[in-house]
XYZ file of C-alpha atoms in Angstrom:
682
model
C 76.737 -32.784 -145.782
C 73.614 -34.609 -144.596
C 71.476 -33.673 -141.612
C 69.771 -36.289 -139.445
C 67.286 -35.211 -136.798
C 67.347 -37.224 -133.601
C 63.983 -38.202 -132.084
C 63.257 -40.327 -129.021
C 59.730 -41.221 -127.933
C 58.397 -38.855 -130.572
C 60.389 -35.901 -129.187
C 63.004 -34.103 -131.230
C 66.230 -34.071 -129.216
C 68.597 -32.419 -131.703
C 70.327 -32.873 -135.051
C 73.484 -34.504 -136.410
C 75.364 -33.065 -139.368
C 77.449 -35.653 -141.199
C 80.282 -34.719 -143.556
C 82.430 -37.729 -144.390
C 83.753 -39.039 -141.092
C 83.110 -35.687 -139.358
C 79.999 -35.601 -137.206
C 78.652 -32.636 -135.271
C 75.639 -32.591 -132.961
C 73.430 -29.786 -131.770
C 70.773 -30.271 -129.162
C 67.834 -28.024 -129.909
C 68.589 -24.335 -129.142
C 72.305 -25.112 -128.721
C 75.314 -24.506 -130.932
C 76.670 -27.469 -132.949
C 79.598 -29.322 -131.361
C 81.942 -31.902 -132.766
C 81.053 -35.342 -131.468
C 84.181 -36.021 -129.432
C 84.745 -39.086 -127.214
C 82.967 -37.575 -124.220
C 79.894 -36.476 -126.185
C 79.844 -39.794 -128.065
C 79.673 -41.699 -124.762
C 76.783 -39.543 -123.560
C 74.871 -39.909 -126.794
C 75.537 -43.661 -126.999
C 73.940 -44.146 -123.567
C 70.892 -42.186 -124.603
C 70.513 -43.603 -128.131
C 71.462 -47.244 -127.330
C 73.932 -47.167 -130.235
C 77.236 -45.418 -130.932
C 76.316 -42.540 -133.259
C 79.858 -41.857 -134.535
C 80.354 -45.492 -135.487
C 76.872 -45.658 -137.009
C 77.416 -42.649 -139.265
C 80.965 -43.636 -140.159
C 80.010 -47.193 -141.038
C 77.255 -46.007 -143.403
C 78.784 -42.815 -144.770
C 78.773 -43.993 -148.409
C 75.076 -44.876 -148.312
C 74.247 -41.741 -146.320
C 76.009 -39.264 -148.570
C 76.314 -40.721 -152.022
C 72.948 -42.383 -152.683
C 74.379 -45.794 -153.512
C 72.175 -48.036 -151.417
C 71.284 -50.381 -154.283
C 70.614 -53.638 -152.489
C 67.631 -55.763 -153.499
C 68.197 -58.905 -151.429
C 69.562 -59.754 -147.982
C 73.186 -58.725 -147.503
C 75.987 -58.599 -144.954
C 77.979 -55.405 -144.460
C 81.732 -55.236 -144.318
C 81.566 -55.009 -140.519
C 79.318 -58.090 -140.257
C 75.851 -56.589 -139.854
C 73.172 -58.687 -141.537
C 70.214 -57.008 -143.258
C 67.137 -58.179 -145.111
C 64.327 -56.353 -146.920
C 60.749 -56.196 -145.657
C 57.329 -55.885 -147.235
C 57.917 -52.118 -147.202
C 60.671 -51.230 -149.688
C 61.782 -48.329 -147.469
C 62.477 -50.503 -144.415
C 65.327 -53.001 -143.875
C 65.641 -54.944 -140.628
C 68.863 -56.008 -138.940
C 69.177 -59.690 -138.046
C 71.174 -61.253 -135.236
C 71.718 -57.971 -133.385
C 70.532 -56.438 -130.119
C 69.308 -53.828 -130.428
C 68.480 -54.138 -134.101
C 69.379 -50.988 -136.034
C 66.797 -50.885 -138.812
C 67.380 -48.843 -141.965
C 65.109 -46.361 -143.746
C 65.900 -46.057 -147.462
C 64.514 -43.812 -150.177
C 65.759 -43.395 -153.750
C 68.799 -45.572 -153.017
C 69.809 -43.219 -150.181
C 69.957 -44.208 -146.544
C 67.720 -41.544 -144.998
C 67.311 -42.890 -141.477
C 67.565 -45.467 -138.724
C 65.019 -46.903 -136.250
C 66.188 -48.493 -132.988
C 63.793 -50.070 -130.496
C 64.334 -51.307 -126.958
C 61.963 -52.396 -124.158
C 60.623 -48.936 -123.332
C 61.433 -46.529 -126.133
C 62.330 -46.082 -129.809
C 65.098 -43.889 -131.227
C 64.791 -42.356 -134.714
C 67.480 -40.732 -136.812
C 65.917 -39.279 -139.949
C 66.602 -36.720 -142.660
C 64.160 -33.837 -142.507
C 61.217 -34.467 -144.819
C 61.276 -38.272 -144.464
C 59.735 -38.541 -140.991
C 56.546 -40.240 -142.290
C 58.574 -43.229 -143.461
C 59.190 -44.032 -139.796
C 57.098 -44.632 -136.686
C 57.090 -40.839 -136.273
C 54.086 -40.932 -138.589
C 52.080 -42.604 -135.777
C 53.172 -39.955 -133.288
C 52.094 -37.261 -135.750
C 48.706 -38.904 -136.373
C 48.193 -39.051 -132.606
C 48.977 -35.329 -132.384
C 51.967 -36.137 -130.172
C 55.018 -35.431 -132.379
C 56.948 -32.898 -130.315
C 59.565 -30.599 -131.846
C 59.633 -28.034 -129.060
C 59.729 -29.998 -125.781
C 59.436 -28.540 -122.339
C 62.684 -27.535 -120.692
C 63.893 -28.352 -117.196
C 62.957 -25.656 -114.711
C 64.548 -27.236 -111.631
C 66.190 -30.476 -110.501
C 66.755 -31.237 -106.823
C 67.204 -34.075 -104.349
C 64.964 -34.786 -101.391
C 65.436 -37.438 -98.729
C 61.848 -38.507 -98.205
C 60.994 -39.953 -94.802
C 59.067 -43.242 -94.685
C 56.685 -44.114 -91.864
C 59.511 -45.625 -89.797
C 61.766 -42.614 -90.306
C 64.004 -44.211 -92.966
C 64.868 -41.618 -95.628
C 64.938 -42.488 -99.309
C 66.980 -40.521 -101.850
C 64.523 -39.018 -104.311
C 65.311 -36.933 -107.403
C 62.686 -34.452 -108.600
C 62.629 -32.886 -112.071
C 60.237 -29.970 -112.586
C 59.431 -28.887 -116.149
C 59.097 -25.233 -117.136
C 55.315 -25.424 -116.811
C 55.565 -26.304 -113.122
C 54.038 -22.958 -112.095
C 50.774 -24.937 -111.867
C 50.253 -28.348 -110.236
C 51.146 -31.171 -112.600
C 50.852 -34.926 -112.923
C 53.831 -36.935 -111.786
C 55.569 -39.990 -113.233
C 57.363 -41.988 -110.529
C 60.214 -44.454 -111.042
C 61.440 -46.497 -108.064
C 64.586 -48.525 -108.582
C 67.226 -50.585 -106.763
C 69.795 -49.871 -109.509
C 70.699 -46.270 -108.788
C 68.327 -43.442 -109.644
C 70.951 -41.614 -111.753
C 70.900 -44.471 -114.322
C 67.331 -43.444 -115.226
C 67.719 -39.701 -115.566
C 68.454 -39.688 -119.310
C 65.895 -42.318 -120.355
C 63.025 -40.887 -118.371
C 63.723 -37.174 -118.942
C 61.262 -37.516 -121.865
C 58.459 -37.228 -119.302
C 59.765 -33.783 -118.289
C 59.895 -32.854 -121.987
C 56.194 -33.685 -122.222
C 55.302 -31.579 -119.206
C 55.187 -34.142 -116.429
C 57.009 -33.915 -113.119
C 59.507 -36.774 -113.013
C 60.429 -38.386 -109.678
C 63.135 -41.092 -109.518
C 63.821 -42.770 -106.203
C 66.386 -45.223 -104.834
C 64.567 -47.995 -103.027
C 65.331 -48.738 -99.380
C 68.911 -49.769 -98.694
C 70.055 -49.017 -102.247
C 72.419 -46.393 -103.589
C 71.919 -43.216 -101.523
C 68.851 -44.356 -99.564
C 68.906 -45.377 -95.923
C 67.724 -48.676 -94.462
C 68.052 -52.383 -94.986
C 68.131 -53.870 -98.500
C 65.746 -56.812 -98.364
C 64.337 -57.254 -101.876
C 60.567 -56.685 -102.166
C 59.909 -56.697 -98.435
C 59.345 -52.958 -97.821
C 58.044 -51.906 -101.255
C 54.322 -51.745 -100.505
C 54.638 -49.351 -97.590
C 57.550 -47.364 -99.082
C 55.667 -46.983 -102.382
C 52.584 -45.767 -100.611
C 54.537 -43.321 -98.423
C 56.368 -41.918 -101.438
C 53.211 -41.449 -103.491
C 51.422 -39.735 -100.619
C 54.465 -37.467 -100.080
C 54.251 -36.483 -103.765
C 50.551 -35.715 -103.396
C 51.386 -33.212 -100.632
C 53.800 -31.151 -102.737
C 52.802 -27.815 -104.215
C 53.827 -28.878 -107.708
C 51.604 -32.000 -107.579
C 48.021 -32.263 -108.808
C 47.764 -35.476 -106.711
C 47.793 -37.705 -109.798
C 50.740 -40.099 -109.888
C 51.688 -42.651 -112.526
C 54.398 -45.269 -112.245
C 56.568 -46.880 -114.914
C 59.302 -49.470 -114.856
C 60.317 -52.990 -115.746
C 61.188 -56.123 -113.774
C 61.830 -54.959 -110.203
C 60.550 -51.581 -111.407
C 57.307 -53.354 -112.303
C 57.087 -55.130 -108.961
C 57.250 -51.876 -106.997
C 54.234 -50.579 -108.945
C 51.981 -53.502 -108.068
C 53.260 -53.430 -104.477
C 52.292 -49.757 -104.199
C 48.945 -50.401 -105.898
C 48.188 -53.115 -103.325
C 48.377 -50.470 -100.595
C 45.199 -48.908 -101.922
C 46.675 -45.406 -102.072
C 44.128 -43.158 -103.828
C 46.763 -40.993 -105.558
C 48.180 -43.726 -107.802
C 46.229 -43.249 -111.029
C 48.085 -45.222 -113.706
C 50.673 -47.995 -114.139
C 52.926 -48.896 -117.070
C 54.108 -52.303 -115.954
C 56.818 -53.920 -118.097
C 57.961 -57.502 -117.534
C 56.940 -57.189 -113.920
C 58.368 -59.399 -111.237
C 55.742 -61.420 -109.414
C 55.469 -63.146 -106.073
C 58.767 -64.270 -104.516
C 57.544 -67.840 -103.971
C 56.084 -68.303 -107.427
C 58.288 -66.184 -109.683
C 61.340 -64.330 -108.494
C 63.172 -66.315 -105.807
C 61.351 -69.649 -105.941
C 59.434 -71.338 -108.727
C 56.535 -72.879 -106.795
C 58.792 -73.807 -103.927
C 61.896 -74.698 -105.975
C 64.629 -72.134 -105.258
C 65.933 -70.325 -108.311
C 69.604 -70.701 -109.130
C 69.155 -68.508 -112.202
C 68.548 -65.516 -109.963
C 72.064 -65.730 -108.490
C 73.447 -63.299 -111.068
C 70.861 -60.716 -109.984
C 71.551 -61.229 -106.295
C 75.294 -60.904 -106.972
C 74.781 -57.627 -108.866
C 72.750 -56.118 -105.991
C 74.909 -57.580 -103.195
C 76.329 -54.158 -102.272
C 74.621 -50.785 -101.810
C 75.668 -49.709 -105.313
C 74.516 -51.763 -108.322
C 77.392 -53.787 -109.768
C 76.318 -55.413 -113.043
C 79.878 -56.660 -113.505
C 79.243 -59.141 -110.695
C 76.836 -61.005 -112.986
C 79.538 -62.049 -115.401
C 81.293 -65.202 -114.140
C 82.637 -68.409 -115.623
C 82.268 -70.461 -112.464
C 78.496 -70.489 -111.964
C 78.402 -74.263 -112.375
C 80.750 -74.751 -109.483
C 79.122 -72.099 -107.278
C 75.723 -73.707 -107.667
C 77.052 -76.895 -106.041
C 77.925 -75.108 -102.765
C 75.767 -76.079 -99.769
C 74.151 -74.738 -97.745
C 72.792 -72.345 -100.350
C 73.457 -69.284 -98.171
C 77.180 -69.941 -98.521
C 77.249 -69.551 -102.306
C 77.896 -65.793 -102.100
C 80.597 -66.434 -99.496
C 82.372 -68.679 -102.011
C 81.778 -66.305 -104.912
C 82.048 -62.856 -103.344
C 83.695 -63.447 -99.949
C 80.593 -62.589 -97.929
C 76.970 -63.595 -97.409
C 74.142 -61.658 -99.079
C 71.725 -60.972 -96.273
C 68.588 -60.927 -98.410
C 69.528 -64.106 -100.268
C 70.193 -65.899 -96.983
C 66.832 -64.829 -95.576
C 65.003 -66.065 -98.667
C 66.810 -69.393 -98.573
C 65.864 -69.834 -94.901
C 62.142 -69.580 -95.652
C 61.246 -72.808 -97.437
C 57.459 -72.506 -97.465
C 54.920 -69.804 -98.286
C 54.595 -68.139 -94.881
C 53.912 -64.642 -93.552
C 57.341 -63.522 -94.772
C 56.355 -64.260 -98.389
C 52.764 -63.173 -98.011
C 53.928 -59.691 -97.022
C 55.616 -59.382 -100.440
C 52.933 -61.089 -102.513
C 50.932 -58.196 -103.936
C 48.306 -60.435 -105.571
C 47.006 -61.432 -102.122
C 45.727 -57.837 -101.818
C 44.025 -57.812 -105.180
C 40.887 -56.297 -103.648
C 42.837 -53.052 -103.216
C 44.299 -53.028 -106.739
C 42.118 -50.874 -108.997
C 44.698 -48.707 -110.762
C 44.424 -48.466 -114.582
C 47.293 -50.603 -115.859
C 49.133 -51.066 -119.140
C 50.796 -54.484 -118.862
C 53.665 -55.398 -121.191
C 55.626 -58.640 -121.406
C 57.004 -61.251 -123.785
C 56.693 -64.978 -124.418
C 60.293 -65.519 -123.306
C 60.187 -63.199 -120.295
C 61.688 -65.000 -117.317
C 59.353 -62.974 -115.048
C 56.393 -64.061 -117.170
C 54.656 -65.477 -114.103
C 54.600 -61.929 -112.704
C 52.717 -60.733 -115.751
C 50.389 -63.732 -115.431
C 49.620 -62.588 -111.898
C 49.024 -59.030 -113.105
C 46.661 -60.224 -115.840
C 44.654 -62.303 -113.374
C 44.505 -59.574 -110.725
C 43.102 -57.160 -113.339
C 40.636 -59.631 -114.874
C 37.997 -57.991 -112.653
C 38.611 -54.555 -114.158
C 35.866 -52.898 -116.189
C 36.572 -52.430 -119.885
C 38.991 -49.602 -120.559
C 41.053 -49.775 -117.355
C 43.742 -52.129 -118.626
C 45.706 -52.773 -121.791
C 47.912 -55.830 -122.318
C 50.735 -56.023 -124.869
C 52.395 -59.417 -125.256
C 55.187 -59.800 -127.790
C 57.764 -62.404 -128.866
C 60.348 -60.932 -126.531
C 62.870 -61.751 -123.849
C 62.840 -60.119 -120.426
C 64.960 -57.314 -121.931
C 62.722 -57.474 -124.991
C 61.363 -55.605 -127.970
C 64.883 -55.198 -129.301
C 65.845 -58.106 -131.612
C 64.528 -60.404 -134.333
C 66.636 -63.522 -133.631
C 66.538 -65.537 -130.386
C 68.792 -68.555 -130.877
C 66.853 -70.929 -133.140
C 63.735 -68.673 -133.132
C 63.756 -66.245 -136.052
C 61.043 -63.596 -135.882
C 59.432 -61.684 -138.700
C 59.569 -58.009 -139.557
C 56.552 -57.121 -137.344
C 58.008 -58.645 -134.168
C 59.161 -55.342 -132.702
C 56.706 -52.686 -131.542
C 58.340 -49.442 -132.599
C 55.333 -47.633 -131.109
C 55.669 -49.122 -127.620
C 56.544 -45.778 -126.038
C 53.667 -44.128 -127.874
C 51.288 -46.496 -126.100
C 52.923 -45.668 -122.757
C 52.470 -41.920 -123.241
C 48.905 -42.314 -124.495
C 48.120 -44.301 -121.339
C 49.526 -41.628 -119.046
C 48.038 -38.766 -121.012
C 44.594 -40.300 -120.720
C 44.597 -41.406 -117.103
C 46.763 -38.636 -115.608
C 45.898 -35.643 -117.770
C 42.406 -36.540 -119.039
C 43.339 -36.510 -122.718
C 40.550 -37.954 -124.838
C 42.727 -40.184 -127.042
C 40.373 -43.217 -126.997
C 42.996 -45.659 -125.755
C 40.474 -46.947 -123.261
C 38.143 -47.927 -126.130
C 40.693 -50.004 -127.998
C 41.124 -53.789 -127.828
C 42.272 -54.850 -124.371
C 44.934 -57.286 -125.605
C 47.510 -56.946 -128.395
C 49.498 -60.162 -128.836
C 51.958 -61.546 -131.339
C 51.532 -65.080 -132.655
C 54.824 -66.871 -133.198
C 55.482 -68.383 -136.652
C 52.855 -66.106 -138.287
C 54.446 -62.653 -137.854
C 51.048 -61.249 -136.996
C 49.700 -59.139 -134.148
C 46.199 -60.054 -133.041
C 43.667 -58.321 -130.778
C 41.296 -59.635 -128.164
C 39.214 -58.516 -125.222
C 40.538 -61.144 -122.768
C 43.617 -63.297 -122.327
C 43.550 -66.009 -123.355
C 41.105 -65.024 -126.101
C 39.483 -68.477 -126.074
C 38.536 -69.610 -122.590
C 37.531 -73.118 -123.733
C 40.188 -75.653 -122.784
C 41.593 -78.326 -125.050
C 42.609 -81.515 -123.245
C 45.055 -84.125 -124.434
C 45.514 -87.145 -122.217
C 49.019 -88.548 -121.706
C 49.649 -92.131 -122.788
C 52.806 -93.700 -121.374
C 52.292 -96.758 -123.536
C 52.751 -94.802 -126.777
C 54.771 -91.879 -125.339
C 52.152 -89.694 -126.950
C 48.754 -88.114 -126.442
C 45.182 -89.301 -126.764
C 41.960 -87.324 -127.274
C 40.421 -89.332 -124.376
C 41.783 -90.926 -121.251
C 43.275 -94.344 -122.150
C 41.382 -97.196 -120.554
C 44.465 -99.095 -119.454
C 46.929 -97.858 -116.896
C 50.474 -97.415 -118.179
C 53.598 -95.968 -116.654
C 56.958 -94.567 -117.609
C 59.920 -94.441 -115.224
C 63.308 -92.801 -114.799
C 65.949 -92.258 -112.160
C 66.854 -88.725 -111.165
C 70.372 -88.221 -109.788
C 70.871 -84.786 -108.153
C 74.605 -85.073 -108.859
C 73.888 -85.325 -112.585
C 70.913 -82.971 -113.161
C 69.307 -82.311 -116.536
C 70.284 -78.820 -117.755
C 68.126 -75.795 -118.428
C 69.826 -74.299 -121.497
C 70.734 -70.720 -120.594
C 73.760 -68.534 -119.937
C 73.402 -67.585 -116.254
C 75.499 -64.453 -116.714
C 73.107 -63.219 -119.382
C 70.306 -63.157 -116.779
C 67.735 -64.335 -119.369
C 66.229 -67.463 -117.856
C 63.739 -68.444 -120.591
C 65.896 -68.049 -123.708
C 64.687 -70.456 -126.442
C 67.037 -73.303 -127.332
C 67.065 -76.729 -128.922
C 66.405 -79.389 -126.264
C 66.771 -82.543 -128.312
C 70.062 -83.532 -126.667
C 68.519 -82.963 -123.235
C 65.582 -85.147 -124.252
C 67.963 -87.954 -125.152
C 68.906 -88.305 -121.472
C 67.505 -91.243 -119.515
C 66.068 -88.932 -116.841
C 63.740 -87.074 -119.208
C 60.463 -88.602 -120.409
C 58.659 -87.172 -123.409
C 55.147 -87.310 -124.807
C 55.001 -86.302 -128.465
C 52.082 -85.662 -130.793
C 52.001 -86.919 -134.372
C 53.155 -84.434 -136.989
C 50.345 -81.983 -137.668
C 48.583 -82.220 -141.011
C 47.187 -78.741 -140.514
C 48.467 -75.858 -138.465
C 47.252 -75.465 -134.881
C 47.166 -72.153 -133.020
C 47.702 -72.089 -129.254
C 47.365 -68.975 -127.088
C 47.519 -68.960 -123.322
C 49.120 -71.220 -120.704
C 49.932 -74.902 -120.793
C 48.819 -76.816 -117.721
C 50.123 -80.307 -117.054
C 48.146 -82.421 -114.580
C 49.780 -85.757 -113.984
C 49.952 -88.594 -111.514
C 53.339 -89.671 -110.227
C 55.193 -91.384 -107.431
C 58.738 -91.077 -106.169
C 61.011 -93.300 -104.107
C 62.150 -90.083 -102.372
C 60.503 -87.985 -99.692
C 61.209 -84.781 -101.567
C 61.787 -84.040 -105.238
C 60.900 -81.586 -108.055
C 58.884 -81.812 -111.240
C 59.748 -79.869 -114.371
C 57.353 -79.617 -117.324
C 58.528 -78.214 -120.632
C 56.627 -77.846 -123.915
C 58.588 -77.805 -127.151
C 57.976 -77.263 -130.861
C 59.512 -80.230 -132.685
C 60.476 -79.243 -136.216
C 60.638 -81.550 -139.260
C 64.427 -81.362 -138.900
C 64.239 -82.776 -135.395
C 64.873 -79.570 -133.417
C 62.943 -79.399 -130.170
C 62.642 -75.704 -129.309
C 61.240 -74.782 -125.932
C 57.958 -72.885 -125.932
C 57.190 -72.658 -122.216
C 58.035 -74.415 -118.947
C 57.826 -74.298 -115.167
C 58.796 -76.141 -112.025
C 57.039 -77.270 -108.857
C 58.473 -78.718 -105.671
C 56.607 -81.965 -105.024
C 56.108 -81.346 -101.304
C 53.554 -78.647 -102.220
C 51.217 -81.163 -103.847
C 48.240 -80.041 -101.719
C 48.878 -76.565 -100.342
C 51.594 -74.015 -101.063
C 51.424 -73.023 -97.377
C 51.857 -76.539 -96.034
C 54.636 -78.617 -97.588
C 54.357 -82.312 -96.799
C 57.105 -84.836 -97.382
C 56.168 -87.539 -99.852
C 55.397 -91.064 -98.811
C 57.783 -93.104 -101.022
C 55.855 -95.053 -103.625
C 52.565 -93.267 -103.026
C 50.860 -91.861 -106.130
C 50.030 -88.142 -105.993
C 48.466 -85.762 -108.481
C 50.650 -82.808 -109.453
C 50.061 -79.743 -111.574
C 52.548 -77.531 -113.397
C 51.334 -74.387 -115.151
C 53.856 -72.919 -117.615
C 54.605 -69.484 -118.964
C 52.282 -67.898 -121.549
C 52.624 -68.156 -125.305
C 50.909 -67.603 -128.596
C 52.228 -69.892 -131.302
C 51.215 -71.509 -134.536
C 52.521 -75.047 -134.835
C 52.746 -75.569 -138.551
C 52.149 -78.665 -140.731
C 54.920 -81.214 -140.232
C 55.698 -79.984 -136.700
C 54.892 -81.786 -133.452
C 54.077 -80.688 -129.918
C 56.133 -82.356 -127.193
C 55.797 -82.394 -123.412
C 58.922 -83.223 -121.422
C 58.721 -84.181 -117.753
C 61.849 -84.446 -115.645
C 62.999 -83.574 -112.119
C 65.716 -81.030 -112.681
C 66.454 -77.863 -114.610
C 70.017 -77.047 -113.662
C 70.838 -73.348 -114.069
C 67.183 -72.466 -113.513
C 66.558 -74.096 -110.121
C 68.927 -75.733 -107.672
C 68.834 -79.522 -107.985
C 66.657 -81.129 -105.337
C 68.655 -83.500 -103.121
C 65.646 -85.841 -102.885
C 66.054 -85.730 -99.094
C 64.002 -83.932 -96.452
C 66.398 -80.969 -96.792
C 65.429 -80.545 -100.440
C 67.747 -78.354 -102.573
C 69.596 -77.232 -99.430
C 70.674 -80.758 -98.577
C 74.394 -81.610 -98.675
C 73.697 -85.326 -99.034
C 71.809 -86.598 -102.060
C 69.965 -89.784 -103.007
C 68.827 -91.030 -106.399
C 65.042 -90.904 -106.807
C 63.147 -93.457 -108.846
C 60.320 -91.531 -110.506
C 57.176 -93.027 -112.069
C 54.581 -91.217 -114.214
C 51.196 -92.947 -114.468
C 48.665 -92.486 -117.253
C 45.267 -93.921 -118.161
C 42.523 -95.554 -116.142
C 42.356 -94.105 -112.649
C 45.330 -91.846 -113.461
C 43.949 -89.391 -116.095
C 47.188 -87.445 -116.620
C 46.675 -84.727 -119.201
C 47.914 -81.604 -120.957
C 45.533 -78.638 -121.021
C 45.826 -75.588 -123.280
C 43.737 -73.053 -125.211
C 43.455 -73.121 -128.954
C 43.202 -69.777 -130.715
């Protein structure tokens, strides 16, 4: 028999005893129980892996000490493993989440599993220091006797307009005195978060989980983002009035759960004392529903999943997205796909410019009220990366110590895998201590713990192709801009603006749009892929550097400023940067879209005058990447990114138009048209 203690976020949850294929589990202070189907389902949801399958698959290596691998290998069930610089640690490739192995003396003594917000450890007693538990111990935060639940109850908390929101409260056994509170607000059903976030109760916090307006058991209209500033403020101030509250509230969450934090912070409520913002959604006109005025088609899966009061993730999985995206007007897409309109989606599609409707939801416009200490976490392939950009810029005014930024090589659902299509990450890509940083942040700013997190480097960021984490005090670390001028004559770049004007042209047909290479059902809109076949199309123009003789490090945003004309009155511009490998792969690094009618002011779209030359600007997602010798940097410019944004019809109706025209597009470089690419070297 072998015993494996189960830890999550540095807290001991219980122990597994493994004897052959027989597995028993005992939560702390409870009697052991055979892991039957029901218990296995419960544990799988909490651990992010199936424990019975995990122990059964590895029983020989667990019990008999015959883990004698020296090189990469594939298991009988298809799992791929490779060694690391630490002989005790093996990482799993091509899996999400990766189940990493801990080995000692040819015996498999443990597993480490990381996801966006927490890390799970299974380890034989005595081997804890081979895992990330060593960091928890060094921080004085390894917890073997967690707090127990004193009371759980539901309140329907009234907002300022009388709407009542279903709110679950968990009081720990130390709740005889006022305590700090961790608040989660979600549109996905509060019960989905009870298990994951119970760790806050175990560490002595009050946990509050609330259904947002119009979702699950809460009253009111579901209009994404619209009510979250006021509802967040009202909820926080209700918490501050409770006898169990010390009037210090922290918020945690990812994506929409990040958005609600910044919305609440923009209210200026004095009781919000700390944020842990993961892959936060940003402004609806720049990030979540539109990309700078171009309506997102990639968000359809999310709108479908939240189209009813209860979250239905199964609505995201479809094989007819391509056909649905052709339906016009756009508001009728859900009617075709689900049999009914989605009220919120229709309202968003009816507001084509940045107006008061969008300003109400754009938390960055109230940046003067945002002063809350914030831990900001995101990834280079996060499809809400613009939201994190907005959070970074809003907090640039903060004094040292009030923000921490962690940027990894991750997807929106990130910190869970080493392989993203053609991008293969190194052994350091995952932050197994991510939840340790979250707890340190809350402990310091909610409970006054002197753990020095406020004195550490402001920014931790991972540089692609180097497998290194770097630290800085600002992002980007180097504020000096590098400028490469575009040269249409050579289809390349120049270190100065070419003297002679040159141009490159293409025709964009909305009925044959260039693709953005993603699986819409996967709801990951910035997944890295090889774009060389897309670049071979006649409606994509490329500017490519020579192969680098020496490596070049780039950290920050790419900004493309270019001069262009169109034969149409309305069109889109897409800019995409790629890493061109010696084998000819062209792997996307970062991209973005802008609707051309917003060439002067996001509040005042103006139809184009056909043939008139305008200056446009596209700022992409963030990155940190080393382009190695033999590689090239490429800028693609086109007018469509099908699957990401709806194709623009090139008519006054834009993407909503049922009739389309072919647009003749011209990019100008040199002379009076100093088109250029701007970035920050590291």
